[in-house]
Short mmCIF file of C-alpha atoms in Angstrom, two decimals:
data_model
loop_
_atom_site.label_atom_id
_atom_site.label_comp_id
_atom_site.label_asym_id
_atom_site.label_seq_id
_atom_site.Cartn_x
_atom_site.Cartn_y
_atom_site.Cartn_z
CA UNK A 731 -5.81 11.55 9.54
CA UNK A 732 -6.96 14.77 10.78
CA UNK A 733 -4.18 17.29 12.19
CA UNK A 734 -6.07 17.15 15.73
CA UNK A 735 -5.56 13.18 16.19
CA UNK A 736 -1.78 13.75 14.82
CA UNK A 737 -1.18 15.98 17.40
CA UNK A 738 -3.00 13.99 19.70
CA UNK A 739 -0.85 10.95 19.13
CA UNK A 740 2.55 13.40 19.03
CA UNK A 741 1.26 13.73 22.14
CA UNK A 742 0.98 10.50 23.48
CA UNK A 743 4.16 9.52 22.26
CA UNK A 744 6.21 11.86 24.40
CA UNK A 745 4.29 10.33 27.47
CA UNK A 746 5.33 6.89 25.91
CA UNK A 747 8.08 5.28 28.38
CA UNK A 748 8.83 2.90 24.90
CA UNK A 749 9.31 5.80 22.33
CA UNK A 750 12.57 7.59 22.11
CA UNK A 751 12.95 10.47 19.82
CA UNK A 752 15.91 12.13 19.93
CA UNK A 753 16.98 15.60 18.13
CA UNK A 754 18.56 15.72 14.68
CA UNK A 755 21.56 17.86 16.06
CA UNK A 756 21.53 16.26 19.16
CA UNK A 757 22.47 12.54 17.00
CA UNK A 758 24.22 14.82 14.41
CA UNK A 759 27.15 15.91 17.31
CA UNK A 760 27.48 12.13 18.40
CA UNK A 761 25.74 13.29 21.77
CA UNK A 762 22.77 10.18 21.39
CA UNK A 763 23.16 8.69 24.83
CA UNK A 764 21.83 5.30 23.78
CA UNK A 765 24.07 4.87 21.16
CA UNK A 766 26.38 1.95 22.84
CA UNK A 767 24.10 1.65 25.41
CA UNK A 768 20.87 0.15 24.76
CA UNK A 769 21.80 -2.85 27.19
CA UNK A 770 21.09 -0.40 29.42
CA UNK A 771 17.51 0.57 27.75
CA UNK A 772 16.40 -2.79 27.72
CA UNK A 773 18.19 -3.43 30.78
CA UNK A 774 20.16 -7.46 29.26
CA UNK A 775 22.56 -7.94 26.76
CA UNK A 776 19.97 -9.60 24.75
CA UNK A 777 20.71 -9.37 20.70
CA UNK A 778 19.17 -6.30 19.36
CA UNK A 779 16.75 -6.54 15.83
CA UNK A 780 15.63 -3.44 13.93
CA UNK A 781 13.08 -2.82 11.61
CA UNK A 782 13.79 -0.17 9.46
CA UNK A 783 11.12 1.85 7.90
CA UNK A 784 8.38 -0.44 10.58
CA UNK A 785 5.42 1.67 10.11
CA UNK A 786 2.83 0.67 12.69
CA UNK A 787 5.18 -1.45 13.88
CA UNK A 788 3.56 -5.19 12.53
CA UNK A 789 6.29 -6.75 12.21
CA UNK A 790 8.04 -5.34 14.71
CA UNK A 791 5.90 -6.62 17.20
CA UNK A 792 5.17 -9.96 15.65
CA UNK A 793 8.53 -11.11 15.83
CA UNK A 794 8.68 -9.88 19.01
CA UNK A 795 6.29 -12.45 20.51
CA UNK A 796 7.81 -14.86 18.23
CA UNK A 797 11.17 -14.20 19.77
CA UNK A 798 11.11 -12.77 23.49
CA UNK A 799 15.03 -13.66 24.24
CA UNK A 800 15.80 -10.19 21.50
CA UNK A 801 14.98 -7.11 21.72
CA UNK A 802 13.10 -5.38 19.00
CA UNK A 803 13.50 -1.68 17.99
CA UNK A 804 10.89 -0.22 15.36
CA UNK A 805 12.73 2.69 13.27
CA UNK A 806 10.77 5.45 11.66
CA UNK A 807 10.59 9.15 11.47
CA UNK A 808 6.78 9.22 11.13
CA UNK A 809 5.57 9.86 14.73
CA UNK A 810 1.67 9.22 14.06
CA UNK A 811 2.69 5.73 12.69
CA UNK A 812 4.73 4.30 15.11
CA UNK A 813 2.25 5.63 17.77
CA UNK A 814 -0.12 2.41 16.92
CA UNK A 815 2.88 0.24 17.49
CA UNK A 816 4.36 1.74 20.65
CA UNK A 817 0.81 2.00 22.09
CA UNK A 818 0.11 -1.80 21.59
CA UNK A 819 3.30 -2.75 22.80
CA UNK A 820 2.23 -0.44 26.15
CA UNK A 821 -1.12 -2.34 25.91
CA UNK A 822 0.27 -5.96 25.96
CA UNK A 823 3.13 -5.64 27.91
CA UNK A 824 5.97 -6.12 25.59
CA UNK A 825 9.00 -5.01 27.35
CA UNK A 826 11.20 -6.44 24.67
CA UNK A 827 10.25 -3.49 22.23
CA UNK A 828 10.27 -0.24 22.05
CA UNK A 829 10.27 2.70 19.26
CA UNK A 830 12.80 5.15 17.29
CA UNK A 831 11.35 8.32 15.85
CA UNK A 832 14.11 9.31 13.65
CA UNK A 833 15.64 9.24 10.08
CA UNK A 834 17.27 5.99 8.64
CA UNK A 835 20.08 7.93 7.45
CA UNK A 836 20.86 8.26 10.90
CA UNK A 837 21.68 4.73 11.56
CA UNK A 838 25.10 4.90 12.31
CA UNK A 839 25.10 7.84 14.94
CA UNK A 840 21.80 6.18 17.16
CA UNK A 841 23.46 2.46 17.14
CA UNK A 842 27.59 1.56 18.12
CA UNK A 843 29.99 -0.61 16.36
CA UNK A 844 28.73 -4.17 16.18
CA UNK A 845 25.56 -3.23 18.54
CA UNK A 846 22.69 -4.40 16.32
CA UNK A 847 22.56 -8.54 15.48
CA UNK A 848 19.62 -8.51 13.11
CA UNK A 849 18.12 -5.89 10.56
CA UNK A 850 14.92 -6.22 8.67
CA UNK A 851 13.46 -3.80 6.10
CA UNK A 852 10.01 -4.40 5.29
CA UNK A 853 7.78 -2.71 2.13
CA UNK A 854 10.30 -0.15 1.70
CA UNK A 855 9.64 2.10 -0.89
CA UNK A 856 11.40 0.96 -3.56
CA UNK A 857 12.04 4.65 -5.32
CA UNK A 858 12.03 3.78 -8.77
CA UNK A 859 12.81 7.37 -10.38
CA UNK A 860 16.82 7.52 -10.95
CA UNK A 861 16.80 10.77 -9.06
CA UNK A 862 15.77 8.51 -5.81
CA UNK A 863 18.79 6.52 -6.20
CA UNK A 864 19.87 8.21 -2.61
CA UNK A 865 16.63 7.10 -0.61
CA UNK A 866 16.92 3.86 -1.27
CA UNK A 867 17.60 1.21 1.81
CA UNK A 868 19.68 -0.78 -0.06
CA UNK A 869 21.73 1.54 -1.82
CA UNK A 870 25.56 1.39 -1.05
CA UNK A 871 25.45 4.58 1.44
CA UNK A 872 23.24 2.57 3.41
CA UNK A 873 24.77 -1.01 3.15
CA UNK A 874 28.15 0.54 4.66
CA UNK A 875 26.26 1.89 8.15
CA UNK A 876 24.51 -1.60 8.33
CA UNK A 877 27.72 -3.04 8.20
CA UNK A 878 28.91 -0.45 10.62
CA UNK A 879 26.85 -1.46 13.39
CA UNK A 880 25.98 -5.10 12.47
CA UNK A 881 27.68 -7.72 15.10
CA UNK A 882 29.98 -10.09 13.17
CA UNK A 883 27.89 -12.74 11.30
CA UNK A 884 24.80 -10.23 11.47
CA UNK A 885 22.03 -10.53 9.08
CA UNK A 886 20.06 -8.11 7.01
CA UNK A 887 16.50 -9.13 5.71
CA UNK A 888 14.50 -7.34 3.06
CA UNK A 889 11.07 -8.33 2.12
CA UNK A 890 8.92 -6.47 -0.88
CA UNK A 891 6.85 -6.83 -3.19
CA UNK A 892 8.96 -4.70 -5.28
CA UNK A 893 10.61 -6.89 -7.96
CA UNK A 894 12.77 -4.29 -8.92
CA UNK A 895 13.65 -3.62 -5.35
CA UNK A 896 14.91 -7.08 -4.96
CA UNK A 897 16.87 -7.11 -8.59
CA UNK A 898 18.24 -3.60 -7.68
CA UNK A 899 19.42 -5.08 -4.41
CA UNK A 900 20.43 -8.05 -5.61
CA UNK A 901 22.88 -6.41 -8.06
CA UNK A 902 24.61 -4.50 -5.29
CA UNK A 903 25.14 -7.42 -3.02
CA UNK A 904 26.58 -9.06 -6.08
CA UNK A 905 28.56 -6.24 -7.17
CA UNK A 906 30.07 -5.78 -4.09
CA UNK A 907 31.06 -9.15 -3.09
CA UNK A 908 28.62 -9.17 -0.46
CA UNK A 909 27.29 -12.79 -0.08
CA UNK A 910 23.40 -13.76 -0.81
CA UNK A 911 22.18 -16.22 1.87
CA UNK A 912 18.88 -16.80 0.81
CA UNK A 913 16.94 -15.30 -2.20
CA UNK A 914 13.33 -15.84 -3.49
CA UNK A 915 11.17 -14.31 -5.82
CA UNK A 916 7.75 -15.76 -4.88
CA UNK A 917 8.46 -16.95 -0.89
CA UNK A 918 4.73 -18.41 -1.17
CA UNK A 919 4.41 -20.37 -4.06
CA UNK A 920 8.42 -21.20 -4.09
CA UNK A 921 8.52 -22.59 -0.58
CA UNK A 922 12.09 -22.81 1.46
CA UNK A 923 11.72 -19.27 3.23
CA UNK A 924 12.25 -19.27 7.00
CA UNK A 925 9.28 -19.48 9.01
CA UNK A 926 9.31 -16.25 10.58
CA UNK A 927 8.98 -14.86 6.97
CA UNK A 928 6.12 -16.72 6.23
CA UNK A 929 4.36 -16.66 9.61
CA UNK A 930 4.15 -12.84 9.70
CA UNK A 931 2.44 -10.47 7.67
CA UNK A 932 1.93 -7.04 7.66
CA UNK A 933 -1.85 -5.42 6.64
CA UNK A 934 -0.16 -4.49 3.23
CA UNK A 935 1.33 -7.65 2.14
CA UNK A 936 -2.00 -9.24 3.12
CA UNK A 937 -3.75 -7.29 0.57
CA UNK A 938 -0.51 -7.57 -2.16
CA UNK A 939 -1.34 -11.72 -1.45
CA UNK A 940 -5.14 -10.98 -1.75
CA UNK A 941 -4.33 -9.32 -5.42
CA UNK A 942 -2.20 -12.55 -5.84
CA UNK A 943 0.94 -10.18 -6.24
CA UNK A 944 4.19 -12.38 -5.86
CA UNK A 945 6.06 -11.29 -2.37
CA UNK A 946 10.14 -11.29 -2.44
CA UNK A 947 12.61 -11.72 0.38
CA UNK A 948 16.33 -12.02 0.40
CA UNK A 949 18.91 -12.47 3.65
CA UNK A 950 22.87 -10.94 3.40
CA UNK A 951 25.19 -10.76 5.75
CA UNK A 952 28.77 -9.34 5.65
CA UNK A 953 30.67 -11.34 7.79
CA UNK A 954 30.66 -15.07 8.86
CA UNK A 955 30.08 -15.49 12.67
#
């Protein structure tokens, strides 16, 4: 993408009434206004689902028309990616989504105690190298601010392709006591995943089916309801 249409679509986003992009230091000193408060975005007390990592926002917006009583919020610190989403939301008239331009790491300061019900992490990068231990969505850092700001009997979804992203992950839900609710390592060919696994599909995972590559998901949750 050419450095005109990125700063075209950095543009565009801070015209975008469904993109919120807050500064580091402003999140950093707990000064986030949203954080407890995005009844008050959405304007209900619907449940709140985040995608972590979403991209263009696919999935995002998928489950969104699956699921119009939540309220889906796309997380990513790439701005020219989650333009595509925010921009077909605008186009379609989903008021049920919107868009976070900031850093995962973040979680914890841009979302209150108990304030998210569902989290899904799509195709993350699995970081292989040792050295990448840190950046990885499922590492224990991380696990401990979804837990932070999961409701009680919240769940946490991860789909890859990434075998060793779902053995790595697996191993520190076991190791930690945290309870598995649902594991497969081939959700197509294996059957039993829930339908709103199955039904959407991202343009990636589309072409890892088209190559016949095997897709994982898994399910957690740290508390019972």
């Amino acid at each position: 993408m050419g450095s005109k249409n990125k700063l075209r679509r950095f543009q565009d986003n801070a015209s975008f009434k469904n993109v919120i992009q807050p500064q580091r230091d402003e999140v950093l000193k707990g000064d986030f206004v949203l954080r407890n408060r995005w009844a008050s975005y959405f304007g209900n007390t619907n449940p709140i689902v985040l995608e972590l990592g979403c991209g263009k926002g696919e999935y995002t917006l998928a489950l969104s028309m699956q699921n119009p009583g939540k309220n889906y919020i796309g997380v990513d610190i790439k701005g020219a990616r989650i333009w595509s989403g925010a921009k077909t939301a605008l186009e379609t008239g989903r008021v049920n989504v919107c868009f976070l331009r900031s850093q995962i790491e973040l979680i914890d300061l841009l979302f209150g105690p108990g304030e998210v019900h569902e989290i899904w992490i799509t195709f993350p990068d699995p970081q292989i190298k040792y050295k990448r231990t840190k950046h990885r969505l499922t590492n224990l850092e991380f696990l401990e601010k979804y837990r932070g700001i999961l409701a009680p009997g919240g769940t946490v979804h991860l789909k890859t392709d990434s075998e060793f992203m779902h053995g790595y992950t697996l191993g520190i839900l076991h190791g930690s006591g945290i309870p598995v609710t649902y594991s497969n390592h081939d959700i197509y060919h294996n059957g039993g995943a829930p339908a709103e696994v199955l039904e959407t599909q991202t343009f990636y995972e589309k072409m890892f089916l088209e190559s016949d590559k095997p897709i994982t998901y898994l399910s957690f949750s740290f508390t019972m309801p």
